[in-house]
PDB file of C-alpha atoms in Angstrom:
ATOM      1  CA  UNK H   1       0.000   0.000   0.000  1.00 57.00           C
ATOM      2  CA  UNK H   2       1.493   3.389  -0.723  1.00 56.00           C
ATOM      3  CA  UNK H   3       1.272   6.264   1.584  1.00 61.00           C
ATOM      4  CA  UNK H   4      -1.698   7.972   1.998  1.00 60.00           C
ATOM      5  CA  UNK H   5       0.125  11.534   2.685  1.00 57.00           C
ATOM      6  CA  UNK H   6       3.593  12.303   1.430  1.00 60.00           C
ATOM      7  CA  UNK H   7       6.263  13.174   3.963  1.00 52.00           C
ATOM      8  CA  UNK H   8       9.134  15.567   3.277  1.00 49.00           C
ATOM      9  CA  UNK H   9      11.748  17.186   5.644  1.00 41.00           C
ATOM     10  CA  UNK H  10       9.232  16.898   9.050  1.00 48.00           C
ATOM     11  CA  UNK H  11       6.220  18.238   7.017  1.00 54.00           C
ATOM     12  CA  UNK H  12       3.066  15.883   5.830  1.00 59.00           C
ATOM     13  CA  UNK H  13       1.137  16.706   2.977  1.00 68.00           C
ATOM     14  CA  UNK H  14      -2.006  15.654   1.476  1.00 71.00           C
ATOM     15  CA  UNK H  15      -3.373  16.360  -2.282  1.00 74.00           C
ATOM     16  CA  UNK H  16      -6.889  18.183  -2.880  1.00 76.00           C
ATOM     17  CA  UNK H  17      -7.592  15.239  -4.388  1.00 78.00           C
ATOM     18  CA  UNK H  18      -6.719  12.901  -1.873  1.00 76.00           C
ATOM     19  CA  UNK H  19      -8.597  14.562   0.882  1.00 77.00           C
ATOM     20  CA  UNK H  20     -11.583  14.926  -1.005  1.00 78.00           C
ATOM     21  CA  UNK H  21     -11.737  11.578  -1.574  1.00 81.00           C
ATOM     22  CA  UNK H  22     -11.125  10.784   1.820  1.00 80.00           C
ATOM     23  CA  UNK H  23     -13.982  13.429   3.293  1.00 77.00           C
ATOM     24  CA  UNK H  24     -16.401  11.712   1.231  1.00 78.00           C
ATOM     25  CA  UNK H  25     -15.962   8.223   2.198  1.00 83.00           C
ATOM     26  CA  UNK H  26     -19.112   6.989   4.787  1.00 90.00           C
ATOM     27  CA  UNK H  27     -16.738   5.318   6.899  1.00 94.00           C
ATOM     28  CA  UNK H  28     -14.401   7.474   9.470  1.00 93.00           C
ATOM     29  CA  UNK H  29     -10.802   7.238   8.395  1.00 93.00           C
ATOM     30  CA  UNK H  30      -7.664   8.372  10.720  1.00 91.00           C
ATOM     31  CA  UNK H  31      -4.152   8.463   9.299  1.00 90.00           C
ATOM     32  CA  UNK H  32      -1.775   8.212  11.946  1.00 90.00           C
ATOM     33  CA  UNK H  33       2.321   9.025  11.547  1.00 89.00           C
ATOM     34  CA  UNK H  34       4.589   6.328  12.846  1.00 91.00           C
ATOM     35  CA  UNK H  35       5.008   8.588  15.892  1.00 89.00           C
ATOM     36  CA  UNK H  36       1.289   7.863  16.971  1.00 87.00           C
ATOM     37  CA  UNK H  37       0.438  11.339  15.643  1.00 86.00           C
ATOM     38  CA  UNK H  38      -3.102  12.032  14.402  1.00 85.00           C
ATOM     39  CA  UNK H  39      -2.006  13.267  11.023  1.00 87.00           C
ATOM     40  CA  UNK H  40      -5.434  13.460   9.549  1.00 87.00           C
ATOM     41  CA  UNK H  41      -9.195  12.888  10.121  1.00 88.00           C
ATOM     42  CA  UNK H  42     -12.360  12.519   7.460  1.00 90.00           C
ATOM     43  CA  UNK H  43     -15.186  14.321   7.965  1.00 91.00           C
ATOM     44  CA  UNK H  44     -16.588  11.233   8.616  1.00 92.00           C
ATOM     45  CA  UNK H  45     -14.083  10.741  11.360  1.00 90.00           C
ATOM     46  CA  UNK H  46     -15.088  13.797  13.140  1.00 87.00           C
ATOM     47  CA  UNK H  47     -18.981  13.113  12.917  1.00 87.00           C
ATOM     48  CA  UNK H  48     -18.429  10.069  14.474  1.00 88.00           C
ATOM     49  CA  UNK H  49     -16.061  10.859  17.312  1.00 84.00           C
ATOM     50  CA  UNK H  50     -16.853  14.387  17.837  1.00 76.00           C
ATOM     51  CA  UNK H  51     -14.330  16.059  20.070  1.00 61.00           C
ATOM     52  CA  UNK H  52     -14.079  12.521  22.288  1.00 54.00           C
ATOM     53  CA  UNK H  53     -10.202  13.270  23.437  1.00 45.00           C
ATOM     54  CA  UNK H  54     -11.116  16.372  24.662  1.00 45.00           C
ATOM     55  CA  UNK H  55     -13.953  15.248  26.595  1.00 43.00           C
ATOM     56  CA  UNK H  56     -11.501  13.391  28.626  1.00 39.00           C
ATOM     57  CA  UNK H  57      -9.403  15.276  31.337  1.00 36.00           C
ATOM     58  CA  UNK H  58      -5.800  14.749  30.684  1.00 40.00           C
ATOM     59  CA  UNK H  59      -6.311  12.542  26.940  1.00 44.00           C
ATOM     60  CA  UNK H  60      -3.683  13.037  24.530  1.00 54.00           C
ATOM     61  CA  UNK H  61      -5.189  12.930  20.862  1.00 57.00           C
ATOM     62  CA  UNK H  62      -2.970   9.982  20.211  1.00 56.00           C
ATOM     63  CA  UNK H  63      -5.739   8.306  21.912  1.00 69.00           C
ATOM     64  CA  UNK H  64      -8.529   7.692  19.550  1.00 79.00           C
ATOM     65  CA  UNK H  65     -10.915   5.562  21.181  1.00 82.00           C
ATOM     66  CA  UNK H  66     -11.034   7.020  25.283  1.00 75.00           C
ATOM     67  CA  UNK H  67     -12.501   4.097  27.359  1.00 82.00           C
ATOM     68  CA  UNK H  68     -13.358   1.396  24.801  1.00 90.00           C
ATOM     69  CA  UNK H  69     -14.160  -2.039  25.509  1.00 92.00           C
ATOM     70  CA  UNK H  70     -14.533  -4.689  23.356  1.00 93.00           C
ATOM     71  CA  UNK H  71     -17.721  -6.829  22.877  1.00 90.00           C
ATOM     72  CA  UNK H  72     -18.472  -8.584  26.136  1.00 91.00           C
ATOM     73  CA  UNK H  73     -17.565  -5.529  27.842  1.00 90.00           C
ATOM     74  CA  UNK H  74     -13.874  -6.119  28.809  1.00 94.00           C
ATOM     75  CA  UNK H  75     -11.973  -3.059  28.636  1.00 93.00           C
ATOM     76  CA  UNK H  76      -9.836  -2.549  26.067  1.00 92.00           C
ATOM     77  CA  UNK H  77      -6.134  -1.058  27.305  1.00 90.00           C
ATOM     78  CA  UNK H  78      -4.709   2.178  24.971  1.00 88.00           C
ATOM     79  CA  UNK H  79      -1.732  -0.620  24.352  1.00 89.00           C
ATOM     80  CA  UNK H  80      -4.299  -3.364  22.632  1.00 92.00           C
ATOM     81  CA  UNK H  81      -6.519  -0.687  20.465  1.00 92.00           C
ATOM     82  CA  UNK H  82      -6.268  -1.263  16.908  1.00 94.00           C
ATOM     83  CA  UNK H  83      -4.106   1.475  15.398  1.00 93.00           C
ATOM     84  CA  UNK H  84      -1.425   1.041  18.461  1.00 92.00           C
ATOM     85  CA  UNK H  85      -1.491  -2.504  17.796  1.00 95.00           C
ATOM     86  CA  UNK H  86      -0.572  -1.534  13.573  1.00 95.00           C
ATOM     87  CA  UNK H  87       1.612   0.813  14.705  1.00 94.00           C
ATOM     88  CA  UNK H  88       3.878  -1.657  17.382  1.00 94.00           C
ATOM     89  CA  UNK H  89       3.116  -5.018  15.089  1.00 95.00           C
ATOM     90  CA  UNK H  90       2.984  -3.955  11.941  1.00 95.00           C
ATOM     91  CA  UNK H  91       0.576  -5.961  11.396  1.00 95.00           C
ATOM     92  CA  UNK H  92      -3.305  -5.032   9.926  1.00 97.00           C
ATOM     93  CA  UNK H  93      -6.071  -5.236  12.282  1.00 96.00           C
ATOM     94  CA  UNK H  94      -9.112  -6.022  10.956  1.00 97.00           C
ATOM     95  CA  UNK H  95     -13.206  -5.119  11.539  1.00 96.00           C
ATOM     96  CA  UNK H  96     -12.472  -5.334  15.628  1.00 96.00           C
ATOM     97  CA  UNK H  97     -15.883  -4.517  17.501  1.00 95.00           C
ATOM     98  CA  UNK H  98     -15.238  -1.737  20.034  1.00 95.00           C
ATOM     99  CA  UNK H  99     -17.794   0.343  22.128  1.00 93.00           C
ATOM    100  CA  UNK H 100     -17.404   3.708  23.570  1.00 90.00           C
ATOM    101  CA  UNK H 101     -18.735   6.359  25.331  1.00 82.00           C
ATOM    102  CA  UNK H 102     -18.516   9.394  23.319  1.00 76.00           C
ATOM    103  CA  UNK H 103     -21.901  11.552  23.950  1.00 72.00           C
ATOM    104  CA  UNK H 104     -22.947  13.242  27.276  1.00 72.00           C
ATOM    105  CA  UNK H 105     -25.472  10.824  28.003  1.00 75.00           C
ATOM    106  CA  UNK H 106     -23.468   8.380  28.264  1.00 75.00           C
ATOM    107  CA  UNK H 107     -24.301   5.728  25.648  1.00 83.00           C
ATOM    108  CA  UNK H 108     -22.456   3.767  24.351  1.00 89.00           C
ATOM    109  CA  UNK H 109     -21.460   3.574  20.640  1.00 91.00           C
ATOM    110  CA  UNK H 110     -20.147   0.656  18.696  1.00 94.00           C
ATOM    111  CA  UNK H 111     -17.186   1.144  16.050  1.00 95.00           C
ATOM    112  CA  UNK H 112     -16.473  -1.815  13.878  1.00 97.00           C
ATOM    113  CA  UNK H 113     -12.549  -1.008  13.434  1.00 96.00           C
ATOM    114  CA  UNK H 114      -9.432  -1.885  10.982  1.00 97.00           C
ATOM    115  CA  UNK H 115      -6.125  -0.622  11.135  1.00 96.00           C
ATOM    116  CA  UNK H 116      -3.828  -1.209   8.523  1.00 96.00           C
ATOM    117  CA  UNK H 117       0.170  -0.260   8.473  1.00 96.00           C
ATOM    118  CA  UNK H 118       2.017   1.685   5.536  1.00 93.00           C
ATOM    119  CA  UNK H 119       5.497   0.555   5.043  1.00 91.00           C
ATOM    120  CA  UNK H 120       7.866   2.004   2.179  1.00 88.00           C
ATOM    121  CA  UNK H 121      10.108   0.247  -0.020  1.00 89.00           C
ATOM    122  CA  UNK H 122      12.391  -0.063   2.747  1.00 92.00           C
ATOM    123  CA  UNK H 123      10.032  -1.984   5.433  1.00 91.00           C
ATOM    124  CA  UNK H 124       9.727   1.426   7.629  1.00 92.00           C
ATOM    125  CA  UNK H 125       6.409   2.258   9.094  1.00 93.00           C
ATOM    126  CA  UNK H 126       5.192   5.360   7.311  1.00 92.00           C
ATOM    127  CA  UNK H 127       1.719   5.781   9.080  1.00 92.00           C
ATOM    128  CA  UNK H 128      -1.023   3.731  10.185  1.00 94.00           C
ATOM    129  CA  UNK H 129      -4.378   4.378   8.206  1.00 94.00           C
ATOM    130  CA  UNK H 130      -7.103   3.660  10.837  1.00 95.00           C
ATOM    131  CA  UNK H 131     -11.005   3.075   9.467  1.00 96.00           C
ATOM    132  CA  UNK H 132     -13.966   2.505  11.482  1.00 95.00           C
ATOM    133  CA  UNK H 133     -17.854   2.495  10.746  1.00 96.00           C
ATOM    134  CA  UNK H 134     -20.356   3.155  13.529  1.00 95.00           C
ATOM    135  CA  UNK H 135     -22.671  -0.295  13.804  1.00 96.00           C
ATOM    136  CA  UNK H 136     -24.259   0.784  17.174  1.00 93.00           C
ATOM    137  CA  UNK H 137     -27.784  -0.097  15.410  1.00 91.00           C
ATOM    138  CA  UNK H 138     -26.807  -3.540  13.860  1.00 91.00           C
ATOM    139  CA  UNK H 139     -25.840  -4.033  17.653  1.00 86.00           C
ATOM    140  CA  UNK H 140     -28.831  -3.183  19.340  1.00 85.00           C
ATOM    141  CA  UNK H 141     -31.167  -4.962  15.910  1.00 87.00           C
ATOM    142  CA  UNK H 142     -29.103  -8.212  17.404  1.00 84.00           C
ATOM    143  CA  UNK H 143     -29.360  -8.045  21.208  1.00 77.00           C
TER     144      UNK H 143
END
């Protein structure tokens, strides 16, 4: 897989193009840096999550998903989440079922999640492209 954005002496860059396709695709998409930096987030991205990091006293960004568990309600640790496993691994993580609380009332919603590393020619972890649908209804249709 090539990389999504294009790195150059520190600075990331994107094409109109690029991020126009990404803002309309239904599903919210994070690009990570090999750092853990949030490089970029959809549109999509943003509906979903909202401002969820901020909501949470103290959160770094680098946390995407603030207090998720997984589907029998275990909690899942920042270390296992999908895009820190891609990032440490190297490895693609795919269509994980995660819920979290990211309105006021304190619902819970349910991502379906996939994380997938970029490498370049060399093997070295560009970034960490990081996709994820909300499914909360096709949860509650099957409880």
């Amino acid at each position: 897989m090539m990389p999504v954005l294009s790195y150059s002496a520190g600075d990331f860059s994107m094409g109109a193009a690029v991020k126009d396709l990404l803002n309309g695709v239904k599903a919210g998409v994070i690009i990570l840096g090999p750092d853990a930096k949030v490089l970029f987030r959809n549109a999509e991205a943003k509906h979903i999550l909202g401002n969820a990091s901020s909501r949470v006293r103290n959160l770094p960004e680098d946390i995407l998903f603030p207090g998720a568990v997984l589907s029998d309600g275990s909690p899942l640790s920042f270390a296992a989440s999908p895009e820190q496993q891609a990032l440490q691994f190297q490895q693609p993580v795919d269509n994980l079922v995660i819920g979290v609380h990211l309105h006021p009332d304190h619902q819970r919603t349910w991502l379906q999640v996939s994380a997938v590393p970029v490498t370049d020619e060399k093997g070295n972890l560009v970034q960490v492209v990081c996709s994820f649908t909300d499914i909360t209804e096709q949860k509650k249709a099957a409880e």
